[in-house]
Amino acid sequence: MAIESHYHSLLSREQNEHVLRFCPSLTEKERQALIQQIQHIDFTLLEQQRRLIRNPPPTLSSIEPFTDFTFIGQGGDFSKGKGLLREGKMGCLILAGGQGTRLRLDGPKGRFPVSLIKHKSLFQLLAEKTLAAGKQAGTTLSLAIMTSPENDEITKRFFAEHHYWGLNPEQVSFFCQGTLPLLDSQGQLFLESRYHIAEGPNGNGQCLHDFYKSGIWKKWSEQGIQYLNVVLIDNPLADPFDAELLGFHARQQADITIKCTEKVKPQEKVGVIVKENGRVGVIEYSELPDSDKAATRPDGRLNYCCANLSLFCFSMNFIQSTVAKTASLPLHKAWKAAKFVNEAGMTQLSATPIAWKFETFIFDWLGYADHVFALLYPREQCFAPLKNYTGEDSLETVQQAIQKRERQLLQDVTGVEPPSLPFELAAEFYYPTPELKAKWHKKVPKTSYVEP
């Protein structure tokens, strides 16, 4: 066909014409799906991906430990933040483009059940926290959810099937992140199925562009929202409406505030906040030399002690003024296992890494900000990542962290020692109203699921 000849010529310039090899046996619908995908490939960006494979990563420029952080609990930030929440000044963006593959879940990671008694999903926990925070503030709070092409429809359907867990659908917005092609060891495109080129999500670095382009930024700005809290779906201790963070951010008149915790083990696989050429940045775990990972100060604390949790507060005005400047964030590569089509035309998953995956990261926005601050939290208040099916950062460790956090929350509300048996708190205990505190003062719950 002439149209296939056109794309054969286009792809052959990059030695990628092999992705058309199954065209003669494709249905018209399959052929059009493949052609549409090829039409959306940015070949200029593809060449950047190939250069990143060919060239070694740049040597780290002058970096030094970041030490200019502030501990929470200072300056009346919590009270100030609660006042701003009452005025509806903050919205929350949940980054939820990931799949639950490593958790042995077929579908969006946000559908994974994590709570101890009710087995609530990650999505439900954050939706109910949004509802509870709104009750405490006496206003309707706005929520945006970034999906991926792979899970967009399923995520929206999941919310609708559960009636948004009490939220008004009007206060929840969705938008979809983009994708980038995967490349093989030779820097070439390859097929995931007979009519689909292998690709993956383009990372969380583009989330603010996509948030802005989707029209949500404009809608929220017109509603008076001035601050955006960004959290990851796989951290059930994330606080979507953190009054302390909001108050601090507003008091400092910050462009970006990083919500962080102390890294206590050199081997912990998290990025760290650094000063790079005098500006605040983040270095990934894999990019920091081993000697720097283990280096300590005289008091025994790690030199590079501020762990990046991918929790950020952005000023909406900063997003608007910076979105054009960050259109070409640096790409980061990773060598991964991937699905591929064999010579028989069957899709299979590689047992070992076979492909380069490319992403942009949200922390690269830091380099464009003049006013960056870091607020240091106790780990048990804010960070319990769910990454693995077993072992470290698994459901077992996450549930232990949630239980520890909720024991403290219950004690804060009741003023008495919590029961020793396992229990689960309703979201209202994370955002207690005066009425809830009065009702539960000096009381011990008698059920495993504790409601207001």
CSV table of C-alpha atoms in Angstrom, one decimal:
chain,number,residue,atom,x,y,z
A,1,MET,CA,0.0,0.0,0.0
A,2,ALA,CA,1.2,3.5,-0.7
A,3,ILE,CA,0.6,4.7,2.8
A,4,GLU,CA,2.8,1.8,4.1
A,5,SER,CA,5.5,2.8,1.6
A,6,HIS,CA,5.5,6.3,3.0
A,7,TYR,CA,6.1,5.1,6.5
A,8,HIS,CA,8.6,2.5,5.3
A,9,SER,CA,10.6,5.3,3.8
A,10,LEU,CA,10.3,7.4,7.0
A,11,LEU,CA,11.4,4.6,9.3
A,12,SER,CA,14.2,3.3,7.0
A,13,ARG,CA,16.1,6.6,7.6
A,14,GLU,CA,16.5,5.5,11.2
A,15,GLN,CA,16.8,1.7,10.4
A,16,ASN,CA,13.5,1.1,12.0
A,17,GLU,CA,11.5,-0.3,9.1
A,18,HIS,CA,11.4,-3.7,10.8
A,19,VAL,CA,8.4,-2.5,12.8
A,20,LEU,CA,6.3,-2.8,9.7
A,21,ARG,CA,7.2,-6.4,9.0
A,22,PHE,CA,3.8,-7.8,10.1
A,23,CYS,CA,1.8,-5.3,8.0
A,24,PRO,CA,0.8,-7.8,5.3
A,25,SER,CA,-1.0,-9.9,7.8
A,26,LEU,CA,-2.7,-7.2,9.8
A,27,THR,CA,-6.3,-6.3,9.7
A,28,GLU,CA,-7.2,-2.8,8.6
A,29,LYS,CA,-8.0,-1.8,12.2
A,30,GLU,CA,-4.6,-3.1,13.4
A,31,ARG,CA,-2.8,-1.4,10.5
A,32,GLN,CA,-4.4,1.9,11.2
A,33,ALA,CA,-3.5,1.6,14.9
A,34,LEU,CA,0.2,1.0,14.0
A,35,ILE,CA,0.2,3.9,11.5
A,36,GLN,CA,-1.4,6.2,14.1
A,37,GLN,CA,1.3,5.3,16.6
A,38,ILE,CA,4.1,6.0,14.1
A,39,GLN,CA,2.5,9.4,13.3
A,40,HIS,CA,2.8,10.4,17.0
A,41,ILE,CA,6.5,9.6,17.3
A,42,ASP,CA,8.6,12.6,17.8
A,43,PHE,CA,11.7,11.7,15.7
A,44,THR,CA,13.7,14.6,17.0
A,45,LEU,CA,13.1,13.4,20.5
A,46,LEU,CA,13.8,9.8,19.4
A,47,GLU,CA,17.3,10.9,18.3
A,48,GLN,CA,17.8,12.5,21.7
A,49,GLN,CA,16.9,9.1,23.2
A,50,ARG,CA,19.5,7.4,21.0
A,51,ARG,CA,22.2,9.9,21.8
A,52,LEU,CA,21.6,9.2,25.5
A,53,ILE,CA,22.2,5.5,24.9
A,54,ARG,CA,25.4,6.1,22.9
A,55,ASN,CA,26.9,8.7,25.2
A,56,PRO,CA,28.0,8.1,28.8
A,57,PRO,CA,26.1,10.1,31.4
A,58,PRO,CA,27.7,13.5,32.1
A,59,THR,CA,30.0,13.6,35.0
A,60,LEU,CA,28.3,15.1,38.1
A,61,SER,CA,29.1,18.8,38.3
A,62,SER,CA,30.0,20.4,41.6
A,63,ILE,CA,27.6,19.0,44.2
A,64,GLU,CA,27.5,19.3,48.0
A,65,PRO,CA,25.1,18.2,50.7
A,66,PHE,CA,21.9,20.2,51.2
A,67,THR,CA,21.7,21.2,54.8
A,68,ASP,CA,19.4,24.2,54.7
A,69,PHE,CA,16.2,22.3,55.7
A,70,THR,CA,13.6,23.3,58.3
A,71,PHE,CA,12.1,20.9,60.8
A,72,ILE,CA,8.3,20.9,61.0
A,73,GLY,CA,6.5,22.5,63.9
A,74,GLN,CA,7.9,26.0,63.6
A,75,GLY,CA,6.5,29.4,62.9
A,76,GLY,CA,2.8,28.7,63.3
A,77,ASP,CA,2.7,27.0,59.9
A,78,PHE,CA,0.0,24.5,60.8
A,79,SER,CA,-2.5,27.1,61.9
A,80,LYS,CA,-1.7,29.3,58.8
A,81,GLY,CA,-2.1,26.3,56.5
A,82,LYS,CA,-5.5,25.4,58.1
A,83,GLY,CA,-6.6,28.9,57.4
A,84,LEU,CA,-5.6,28.7,53.8
A,85,LEU,CA,-7.4,25.3,53.4
A,86,ARG,CA,-10.5,26.9,54.8
A,87,GLU,CA,-10.2,29.4,51.9
A,88,GLY,CA,-9.8,26.6,49.4
A,89,LYS,CA,-6.3,27.7,48.4
A,90,MET,CA,-4.7,24.3,47.8
A,91,GLY,CA,-5.5,21.5,45.3
A,92,CYS,CA,-3.8,18.1,45.2
A,93,LEU,CA,-2.4,16.2,42.2
A,94,ILE,CA,-2.0,12.5,42.6
A,95,LEU,CA,0.5,10.8,40.2
A,96,ALA,CA,-1.1,7.5,39.4
A,97,GLY,CA,0.1,6.4,36.0
A,98,GLY,CA,1.7,3.2,37.2
A,99,GLN,CA,0.6,-0.3,36.9
A,100,GLY,CA,0.5,-2.9,39.7
A,101,THR,CA,2.8,-5.4,37.9
A,102,ARG,CA,5.4,-5.7,40.6
A,103,LEU,CA,2.6,-6.1,43.2
A,104,ARG,CA,1.1,-9.0,41.0
A,105,LEU,CA,-1.9,-6.8,40.3
A,106,ASP,CA,-3.4,-6.6,36.9
A,107,GLY,CA,-4.4,-3.0,36.4
A,108,PRO,CA,-3.6,0.4,38.0
A,109,LYS,CA,-1.5,0.4,41.1
A,110,GLY,CA,-4.0,2.6,42.8
A,111,ARG,CA,-6.5,-0.3,42.9
A,112,PHE,CA,-4.2,-2.3,45.2
A,113,PRO,CA,-5.9,-3.0,48.6
A,114,VAL,CA,-3.7,-1.8,51.5
A,115,SER,CA,-5.7,-1.0,54.6
A,116,LEU,CA,-5.5,-3.5,57.4
A,117,ILE,CA,-9.2,-4.2,58.2
A,118,LYS,CA,-11.3,-2.9,55.4
A,119,HIS,CA,-8.7,-3.6,52.7
A,120,LYS,CA,-9.3,-0.2,51.1
A,121,SER,CA,-7.4,0.6,47.9
A,122,LEU,CA,-4.8,3.3,47.6
A,123,PHE,CA,-7.3,5.3,45.5
A,124,GLN,CA,-9.9,5.0,48.2
A,125,LEU,CA,-7.6,6.1,51.0
A,126,LEU,CA,-6.6,9.3,49.2
A,127,ALA,CA,-10.2,10.0,48.1
A,128,GLU,CA,-11.5,9.6,51.7
A,129,LYS,CA,-8.7,11.7,53.0
A,130,THR,CA,-9.7,14.4,50.5
A,131,LEU,CA,-13.3,14.2,51.8
A,132,ALA,CA,-12.2,14.3,55.4
A,133,ALA,CA,-9.9,17.2,54.9
A,134,GLY,CA,-12.7,19.1,53.2
A,135,LYS,CA,-15.0,18.4,56.2
A,136,GLN,CA,-12.3,19.7,58.6
A,137,ALA,CA,-11.8,22.8,56.5
A,138,GLY,CA,-15.5,23.4,55.9
A,139,THR,CA,-15.1,23.6,52.1
A,140,THR,CA,-14.8,21.5,49.0
A,141,LEU,CA,-11.2,20.6,48.1
A,142,SER,CA,-10.1,19.8,44.5
A,143,LEU,CA,-8.3,16.7,43.4
A,144,ALA,CA,-6.5,15.9,40.1
A,145,ILE,CA,-5.3,12.5,39.1
A,146,MET,CA,-2.7,11.8,36.5
A,147,THR,CA,-3.3,8.5,34.7
A,148,SER,CA,-1.4,6.8,31.8
A,149,PRO,CA,-2.7,5.5,28.5
A,150,GLU,CA,-2.6,2.0,29.9
A,151,ASN,CA,-4.8,2.7,32.9
A,152,ASP,CA,-6.8,5.8,32.1
A,153,GLU,CA,-10.1,4.3,31.3
A,154,ILE,CA,-9.9,1.6,34.1
A,155,THR,CA,-9.0,4.3,36.7
A,156,LYS,CA,-12.0,6.5,35.7
A,157,ARG,CA,-14.3,3.5,35.7
A,158,PHE,CA,-13.0,2.4,39.2
A,159,PHE,CA,-13.8,5.8,40.6
A,160,ALA,CA,-17.3,5.9,39.0
A,161,GLU,CA,-18.1,2.3,40.2
A,162,HIS,CA,-17.3,3.3,43.8
A,163,HIS,CA,-19.2,6.7,43.5
A,164,TYR,CA,-16.0,8.5,44.1
A,165,TRP,CA,-16.0,7.3,47.7
A,166,GLY,CA,-18.3,10.2,48.6
A,167,LEU,CA,-16.6,12.9,46.7
A,168,ASN,CA,-18.5,15.0,44.2
A,169,PRO,CA,-17.4,14.0,40.7
A,170,GLU,CA,-17.1,17.7,39.9
A,171,GLN,CA,-14.2,18.1,42.4
A,172,VAL,CA,-12.2,15.3,40.8
A,173,SER,CA,-10.3,15.9,37.5
A,174,PHE,CA,-8.3,13.4,35.4
A,175,PHE,CA,-5.6,13.8,32.8
A,176,CYS,CA,-3.4,11.4,31.0
A,177,GLN,CA,0.4,11.4,30.8
A,178,GLY,CA,2.3,10.8,27.5
A,179,THR,CA,4.5,8.0,26.4
A,180,LEU,CA,8.0,7.5,24.9
A,181,PRO,CA,9.2,4.6,22.7
A,182,LEU,CA,11.4,2.0,24.3
A,183,LEU,CA,14.6,1.2,22.5
A,184,ASP,CA,16.6,-2.0,22.2
A,185,SER,CA,20.3,-2.4,22.9
A,186,GLN,CA,21.1,-1.0,19.5
A,187,GLY,CA,18.9,2.1,20.0
A,188,GLN,CA,16.2,0.8,17.7
A,189,LEU,CA,12.4,0.7,18.0
A,190,PHE,CA,10.9,-2.7,18.5
A,191,LEU,CA,7.4,-4.2,18.5
A,192,GLU,CA,5.5,-5.2,21.6
A,193,SER,CA,2.8,-6.9,19.5
A,194,ARG,CA,2.4,-7.3,15.8
A,195,TYR,CA,0.8,-3.8,15.5
A,196,HIS,CA,2.1,-1.9,18.5
A,197,ILE,CA,5.6,-0.4,19.0
A,198,ALA,CA,6.9,-0.9,22.6
A,199,GLU,CA,6.5,2.3,24.6
A,200,GLY,CA,6.3,3.4,28.2
A,201,PRO,CA,5.1,6.3,30.3
A,202,ASN,CA,7.2,9.4,29.9
A,203,GLY,CA,7.8,9.9,33.6
A,204,ASN,CA,6.4,12.3,36.2
A,205,GLY,CA,8.5,15.3,34.9
A,206,GLN,CA,5.8,16.1,32.3
A,207,CYS,CA,3.0,16.0,34.9
A,208,LEU,CA,2.9,19.8,35.4
A,209,HIS,CA,2.9,20.4,31.6
A,210,ASP,CA,0.1,18.0,31.2
A,211,PHE,CA,-1.8,19.4,34.2
A,212,TYR,CA,-1.4,22.9,32.7
A,213,LYS,CA,-2.4,21.9,29.1
A,214,SER,CA,-5.4,19.9,30.3
A,215,GLY,CA,-7.1,23.1,31.4
A,216,ILE,CA,-7.2,22.0,35.0
A,217,TRP,CA,-4.6,24.7,36.0
A,218,LYS,CA,-6.9,27.4,34.5
A,219,LYS,CA,-10.0,26.0,36.1
A,220,TRP,CA,-8.4,25.8,39.5
A,221,SER,CA,-6.8,29.2,39.2
A,222,GLU,CA,-10.2,30.7,38.5
A,223,GLN,CA,-11.5,29.0,41.6
A,224,GLY,CA,-8.8,30.8,43.7
A,225,ILE,CA,-6.4,27.8,44.1
A,226,GLN,CA,-2.9,29.2,44.6
A,227,TYR,CA,-0.9,26.1,45.6
A,228,LEU,CA,-0.6,22.6,44.3
A,229,ASN,CA,0.4,19.6,46.5
A,230,VAL,CA,1.9,16.7,44.5
A,231,VAL,CA,1.9,13.1,45.9
A,232,LEU,CA,2.5,9.6,44.6
A,233,ILE,CA,-0.3,7.0,44.6
A,234,ASP,CA,2.0,4.3,46.1
A,235,ASN,CA,2.6,6.2,49.3
A,236,PRO,CA,-0.4,5.6,51.5
A,237,LEU,CA,1.0,7.9,54.2
A,238,ALA,CA,1.0,10.8,51.8
A,239,ASP,CA,-1.1,13.7,53.0
A,240,PRO,CA,-3.1,15.2,50.1
A,241,PHE,CA,-3.9,18.4,52.1
A,242,ASP,CA,-1.0,19.0,54.4
A,243,ALA,CA,-1.7,22.1,56.4
A,244,GLU,CA,1.8,22.3,57.8
A,245,LEU,CA,3.4,22.1,54.4
A,246,LEU,CA,1.0,24.6,53.0
A,247,GLY,CA,1.5,27.1,55.8
A,248,PHE,CA,5.3,26.8,55.5
A,249,HIS,CA,5.2,27.2,51.7
A,250,ALA,CA,3.1,30.3,51.9
A,251,ARG,CA,5.1,31.9,54.7
A,252,GLN,CA,8.3,31.4,52.8
A,253,GLN,CA,6.7,32.6,49.5
A,254,ALA,CA,8.3,29.6,47.9
A,255,ASP,CA,8.2,28.5,44.3
A,256,ILE,CA,8.7,24.9,45.4
A,257,THR,CA,8.8,23.3,48.8
A,258,ILE,CA,10.2,19.8,49.0
A,259,LYS,CA,8.7,17.5,51.7
A,260,CYS,CA,11.5,15.3,52.8
A,261,THR,CA,12.7,13.0,55.6
A,262,GLU,CA,16.0,11.9,56.9
A,263,LYS,CA,17.9,9.2,55.1
A,264,VAL,CA,19.4,7.0,57.8
A,265,LYS,CA,20.9,4.1,55.8
A,266,PRO,CA,23.5,4.6,52.9
A,267,GLN,CA,21.9,1.7,51.0
A,268,GLU,CA,18.4,3.1,51.0
A,269,LYS,CA,17.4,3.4,47.4
A,270,VAL,CA,16.1,6.9,47.3
A,271,GLY,CA,17.4,10.1,45.7
A,272,VAL,CA,18.9,12.8,47.9
A,273,ILE,CA,18.5,16.6,47.9
A,274,VAL,CA,21.8,18.3,47.0
A,275,LYS,CA,23.2,21.7,46.1
A,276,GLU,CA,24.4,21.6,42.5
A,277,ASN,CA,26.3,24.6,41.2
A,278,GLY,CA,24.7,26.6,44.0
A,279,ARG,CA,21.1,25.5,43.2
A,280,VAL,CA,18.9,23.0,44.9
A,281,GLY,CA,18.5,19.7,43.0
A,282,VAL,CA,18.0,16.0,43.4
A,283,ILE,CA,20.6,13.2,42.7
A,284,GLU,CA,19.2,9.7,42.1
A,285,TYR,CA,20.5,6.9,44.2
A,286,SER,CA,22.3,5.3,41.2
A,287,GLU,CA,24.0,8.5,40.3
A,288,LEU,CA,25.6,9.3,43.7
A,289,PRO,CA,29.1,7.7,44.2
A,290,ASP,CA,29.3,5.1,46.9
A,291,SER,CA,31.8,7.1,48.9
A,292,ASP,CA,29.3,10.0,49.0
A,293,LYS,CA,26.4,7.7,50.0
A,294,ALA,CA,28.3,6.5,53.1
A,295,ALA,CA,30.0,9.7,54.1
A,296,THR,CA,29.0,11.0,57.5
A,297,ARG,CA,29.3,14.1,59.6
A,298,PRO,CA,31.0,14.3,63.0
A,299,ASP,CA,27.6,13.6,64.7
A,300,GLY,CA,27.2,10.3,62.7
A,301,ARG,CA,24.5,11.5,60.4
A,302,LEU,CA,24.9,11.0,56.7
A,303,ASN,CA,26.3,14.0,54.7
A,304,TYR,CA,23.6,13.5,52.1
A,305,CYS,CA,20.7,13.0,54.6
A,306,CYS,CA,17.7,14.6,52.9
A,307,ALA,CA,15.7,11.9,51.2
A,308,ASN,CA,13.6,12.8,48.2
A,309,LEU,CA,10.1,11.3,48.6
A,310,SER,CA,8.6,12.9,45.5
A,311,LEU,CA,6.4,15.0,47.7
A,312,PHE,CA,6.3,18.7,46.5
A,313,CYS,CA,4.2,21.8,47.0
A,314,PHE,CA,4.2,24.2,44.0
A,315,SER,CA,3.0,27.7,43.7
A,316,MET,CA,0.4,27.9,40.8
A,317,ASN,CA,2.0,31.1,39.6
A,318,PHE,CA,5.4,29.4,39.3
A,319,ILE,CA,3.9,26.6,37.2
A,320,GLN,CA,2.4,29.1,34.8
A,321,SER,CA,5.6,31.1,34.4
A,322,THR,CA,7.8,28.1,34.1
A,323,VAL,CA,5.8,25.6,32.0
A,324,ALA,CA,7.3,26.9,28.7
A,325,LYS,CA,10.9,26.8,30.0
A,326,THR,CA,10.6,23.2,31.0
A,327,ALA,CA,9.3,21.8,27.7
A,328,SER,CA,12.6,19.9,27.2
A,329,LEU,CA,13.4,18.4,30.6
A,330,PRO,CA,16.4,16.1,30.6
A,331,LEU,CA,15.7,12.4,29.9
A,332,HIS,CA,16.7,9.7,32.3
A,333,LYS,CA,17.3,6.2,31.1
A,334,ALA,CA,16.9,2.8,32.7
A,335,TRP,CA,17.6,-0.8,31.4
A,336,LYS,CA,14.4,-2.8,31.9
A,337,ALA,CA,12.6,-6.0,31.1
A,338,ALA,CA,9.9,-5.5,28.5
A,339,LYS,CA,7.3,-7.2,26.4
A,340,PHE,CA,8.3,-8.0,22.8
A,341,VAL,CA,6.9,-9.9,19.8
A,342,ASN,CA,8.8,-13.0,18.7
A,343,GLU,CA,9.3,-14.1,15.1
A,344,ALA,CA,6.1,-16.1,15.3
A,345,GLY,CA,4.2,-12.9,16.1
A,346,MET,CA,3.5,-13.8,19.7
A,347,THR,CA,4.0,-11.3,22.6
A,348,GLN,CA,6.1,-12.4,25.5
A,349,LEU,CA,7.8,-10.8,28.5
A,350,SER,CA,11.5,-10.9,28.6
A,351,ALA,CA,13.0,-12.7,31.6
A,352,THR,CA,15.9,-10.2,31.8
A,353,PRO,CA,16.3,-6.6,30.8
A,354,ILE,CA,16.2,-6.0,27.1
A,355,ALA,CA,15.1,-2.4,26.6
A,356,TRP,CA,16.0,1.2,27.4
A,357,LYS,CA,13.1,3.1,29.1
A,358,PHE,CA,13.2,6.9,29.1
A,359,GLU,CA,11.5,9.2,31.6
A,360,THR,CA,11.6,12.8,32.8
A,361,PHE,CA,11.5,13.5,36.5
A,362,ILE,CA,9.6,16.2,38.4
A,363,PHE,CA,12.6,17.1,40.5
A,364,ASP,CA,14.2,18.6,37.4
A,365,TRP,CA,11.8,21.5,37.8
A,366,LEU,CA,13.9,22.5,40.9
A,367,GLY,CA,16.6,24.0,38.6
A,368,TYR,CA,14.1,26.6,37.3
A,369,ALA,CA,13.0,27.8,40.7
A,370,ASP,CA,14.6,30.7,42.6
A,371,HIS,CA,12.9,30.1,45.9
A,372,VAL,CA,13.2,26.4,46.9
A,373,PHE,CA,12.8,25.2,50.5
A,374,ALA,CA,12.8,21.8,52.2
A,375,LEU,CA,10.6,20.8,55.1
A,376,LEU,CA,11.8,17.8,57.1
A,377,TYR,CA,9.3,15.4,58.5
A,378,PRO,CA,9.6,12.3,60.7
A,379,ARG,CA,9.5,9.3,58.3
A,380,GLU,CA,6.6,7.7,60.2
A,381,GLN,CA,4.3,10.6,59.4
A,382,CYS,CA,4.7,10.7,55.7
A,383,PHE,CA,6.5,7.9,53.9
A,384,ALA,CA,5.6,4.2,53.5
A,385,PRO,CA,6.2,3.3,49.8
A,386,LEU,CA,4.5,0.3,48.3
A,387,LYS,CA,6.9,-1.0,45.6
A,388,ASN,CA,7.3,-4.8,46.0
A,389,TYR,CA,5.2,-7.9,46.5
A,390,THR,CA,7.3,-9.2,49.4
A,391,GLY,CA,10.2,-7.9,51.5
A,392,GLU,CA,11.2,-4.3,51.7
A,393,ASP,CA,8.5,-1.7,50.7
A,394,SER,CA,5.9,-4.5,50.5
A,395,LEU,CA,2.3,-4.7,51.8
A,396,GLU,CA,3.6,-6.1,55.1
A,397,THR,CA,5.9,-3.1,55.8
A,398,VAL,CA,3.3,-0.6,54.5
A,399,GLN,CA,0.6,-2.0,56.8
A,400,GLN,CA,3.1,-1.9,59.8
A,401,ALA,CA,3.8,1.8,59.0
A,402,ILE,CA,0.1,2.6,58.7
A,403,GLN,CA,-0.7,0.9,62.0
A,404,LYS,CA,2.1,2.8,63.7
A,405,ARG,CA,0.9,6.1,62.3
A,406,GLU,CA,-2.8,5.4,63.2
A,407,ARG,CA,-1.9,4.4,66.8
A,408,GLN,CA,-0.3,7.9,67.2
A,409,LEU,CA,-3.3,9.6,65.5
A,410,LEU,CA,-5.8,7.8,67.8
A,411,GLN,CA,-3.8,8.7,70.9
A,412,ASP,CA,-3.6,12.3,69.8
A,413,VAL,CA,-7.4,12.4,69.5
A,414,THR,CA,-8.3,10.4,72.6
A,415,GLY,CA,-5.5,11.3,74.9
A,416,VAL,CA,-5.2,7.6,76.0
A,417,GLU,CA,-3.1,4.6,75.0
A,418,PRO,CA,-4.6,2.9,71.9
A,419,PRO,CA,-5.6,-0.8,72.1
A,420,SER,CA,-2.9,-3.4,71.4
A,421,LEU,CA,-5.0,-5.3,68.9
A,422,PRO,CA,-4.8,-4.3,65.2
A,423,PHE,CA,-7.3,-1.6,64.1
A,424,GLU,CA,-8.0,0.8,61.3
A,425,LEU,CA,-9.0,4.4,61.5
A,426,ALA,CA,-11.5,6.2,59.2
A,427,ALA,CA,-10.0,9.1,57.3
A,428,GLU,CA,-11.6,11.6,59.6
A,429,PHE,CA,-9.0,10.8,62.3
A,430,TYR,CA,-6.3,12.2,60.0
A,431,TYR,CA,-8.2,15.5,59.9
A,432,PRO,CA,-10.1,15.6,63.2
A,433,THR,CA,-12.8,18.2,63.8
A,434,PRO,CA,-13.5,19.7,67.3
A,435,GLU,CA,-16.6,17.5,67.4
A,436,LEU,CA,-14.7,14.3,66.7
A,437,LYS,CA,-12.1,15.2,69.4
A,438,ALA,CA,-14.9,15.9,71.9
A,439,LYS,CA,-16.7,12.7,71.1
A,440,TRP,CA,-13.5,10.5,71.4
A,441,HIS,CA,-11.9,12.2,74.4
A,442,LYS,CA,-10.6,9.6,76.8
A,443,LYS,CA,-12.4,6.8,75.0
A,444,VAL,CA,-10.9,3.5,73.7
A,445,PRO,CA,-12.5,2.0,70.6
A,446,LYS,CA,-14.2,-1.4,70.9
A,447,THR,CA,-14.2,-2.3,67.2
A,448,SER,CA,-11.3,-3.0,64.8
A,449,TYR,CA,-12.6,-0.4,62.4
A,450,VAL,CA,-12.8,3.0,64.1
A,451,GLU,CA,-15.4,5.4,62.7
A,452,PRO,CA,-16.0,9.0,63.7
